[in-house]
Coordinates of C-alpha atoms in Angstrom, one line a residue:
M1 CA 0.0 0.0 0.0
L2 CA 1.1 3.5 -0.6
P3 CA 2.5 5.5 2.4
N4 CA 0.2 8.5 1.8
W5 CA -2.8 6.8 3.4
T6 CA -0.6 5.9 6.4
T7 CA 0.3 9.6 6.7
S8 CA -3.4 10.5 6.5
V9 CA -4.4 8.2 9.3
D10 CA -1.4 9.3 11.4
M11 CA -2.6 12.9 10.9
L12 CA -6.0 11.9 12.3
A13 CA -4.3 10.3 15.3
D14 CA -2.1 13.4 15.8
A15 CA -5.1 15.6 15.8
G16 CA -6.8 13.4 18.4
I17 CA -9.6 12.3 16.1
I18 CA -8.8 8.7 16.5
D19 CA -6.8 7.2 19.4
Y20 CA -5.1 4.2 17.9
D21 CA -2.6 3.3 15.1
A22 CA -5.1 2.8 12.3
S23 CA -2.5 1.8 9.7
A24 CA -1.1 -0.9 11.9
Y25 CA -4.6 -2.1 12.6
I26 CA -5.4 -2.3 8.8
L27 CA -2.2 -4.1 8.0
G28 CA -2.4 -6.4 10.9
A29 CA 1.0 -5.2 12.3
P30 CA 1.8 -4.5 16.0
A31 CA 0.7 -1.0 17.0
R32 CA 3.4 1.7 16.9
F33 CA 1.5 3.8 19.5
V34 CA -1.7 3.8 21.5
G35 CA -3.6 7.0 22.0
R36 CA -2.1 10.2 20.6
P37 CA 1.4 9.8 19.3
Q38 CA 4.0 11.1 21.8
Y39 CA 6.0 12.6 18.9
P40 CA 4.9 15.1 16.4
I41 CA 4.4 13.9 12.8
Y42 CA 6.6 15.9 10.5
N43 CA 5.9 17.1 6.9
I44 CA 2.2 17.3 7.6
P45 CA 0.4 20.6 7.8
P46 CA -1.6 21.1 11.0
L47 CA -5.3 20.7 10.8
A48 CA -6.9 24.1 10.6
I49 CA -10.3 23.4 12.1
Q50 CA -12.3 26.6 12.4
P51 CA -15.9 26.7 13.6
P52 CA -18.4 28.0 11.1
R53 CA -19.3 31.7 11.4
Q54 CA -23.0 30.8 11.0
D55 CA -24.4 27.6 12.2
E56 CA -27.8 27.7 10.4
Y57 CA -29.1 28.8 7.0
R58 CA -31.0 32.1 7.0
S59 CA -32.5 33.3 3.8
T60 CA -31.7 36.9 2.9
L61 CA -34.7 37.1 0.5
P62 CA -37.8 38.9 1.8
D63 CA -40.1 36.2 0.1
K64 CA -39.7 32.8 1.7
S65 CA -41.4 31.0 -1.1
I66 CA -39.1 28.7 -3.1
V67 CA -41.4 28.1 -6.0
K68 CA -42.5 31.2 -7.9
N69 CA -45.1 30.3 -10.5
P70 CA -46.6 33.0 -12.7
L71 CA -50.4 33.6 -12.6
W72 CA -51.0 32.0 -16.0
K73 CA -49.5 28.7 -14.8
K74 CA -51.7 28.7 -11.8
V75 CA -54.8 29.4 -13.9
L76 CA -53.9 26.8 -16.5
F77 CA -53.3 24.2 -13.8
G78 CA -56.6 25.1 -12.1
T79 CA -58.5 24.8 -15.3
L80 CA -56.9 21.4 -16.2
A81 CA -57.5 20.1 -12.7
T82 CA -61.1 21.1 -12.7
G83 CA -61.6 19.5 -16.1
G84 CA -59.9 16.3 -15.0
V85 CA -62.1 16.1 -11.9
L86 CA -65.3 16.6 -13.9
F87 CA -64.2 14.1 -16.5
G88 CA -63.5 11.5 -13.7
I89 CA -66.9 12.1 -12.1
A90 CA -68.6 11.6 -15.5
K91 CA -66.7 8.3 -16.0
L92 CA -67.5 7.1 -12.5
R93 CA -71.2 7.6 -13.1
K94 CA -71.0 5.1 -15.9
T95 CA -69.0 2.5 -13.9
P96 CA -72.0 0.3 -12.8
Q97 CA -73.2 0.0 -16.4
F98 CA -69.7 -0.8 -17.5
F99 CA -69.4 -3.7 -15.0
K100 CA -72.8 -5.0 -16.0
N101 CA -71.8 -5.0 -19.7
I102 CA -68.5 -6.7 -19.0
G103 CA -70.3 -9.4 -17.0
V104 CA -72.7 -10.1 -19.8
K105 CA -69.9 -10.2 -22.4
I106 CA -67.9 -12.6 -20.3
S107 CA -70.9 -14.9 -19.7
D108 CA -71.7 -14.9 -23.5
F109 CA -68.1 -15.8 -24.2
F110 CA -68.1 -18.8 -22.0
K111 CA -71.6 -19.8 -23.3
K112 CA -70.2 -19.8 -26.8
I113 CA -67.2 -21.9 -25.8
F114 CA -69.2 -24.6 -24.0
K115 CA -72.0 -24.6 -26.5
K116 CA -72.3 -28.0 -28.1
T117 CA -72.2 -28.1 -31.8
P118 CA -74.4 -30.8 -33.5

């Protein structure tokens, strides 16, 4: 394995993020150290962990709405939705007749199949 990943996990140990020799654990070798290493790790830049200046998102826009639809889209959607609802209601009124017709067609089909021919 390349030594750069070893340096990365040693950096984590030096910063106190992990408290064991991760590279030795991965390779199955005896640990070089336990806890934070007692010696500084050279040629590695220090971790510059700075807390964020702002911990939450605050919108600077006066309007909190994310979606901004123009009026013509709202009117078009309302018209299509109303038409769809009316069309669905008209179709649902014909549903009992539809099932009755399907039942008759299915029974006629089976009558024709089992009808004895002379």
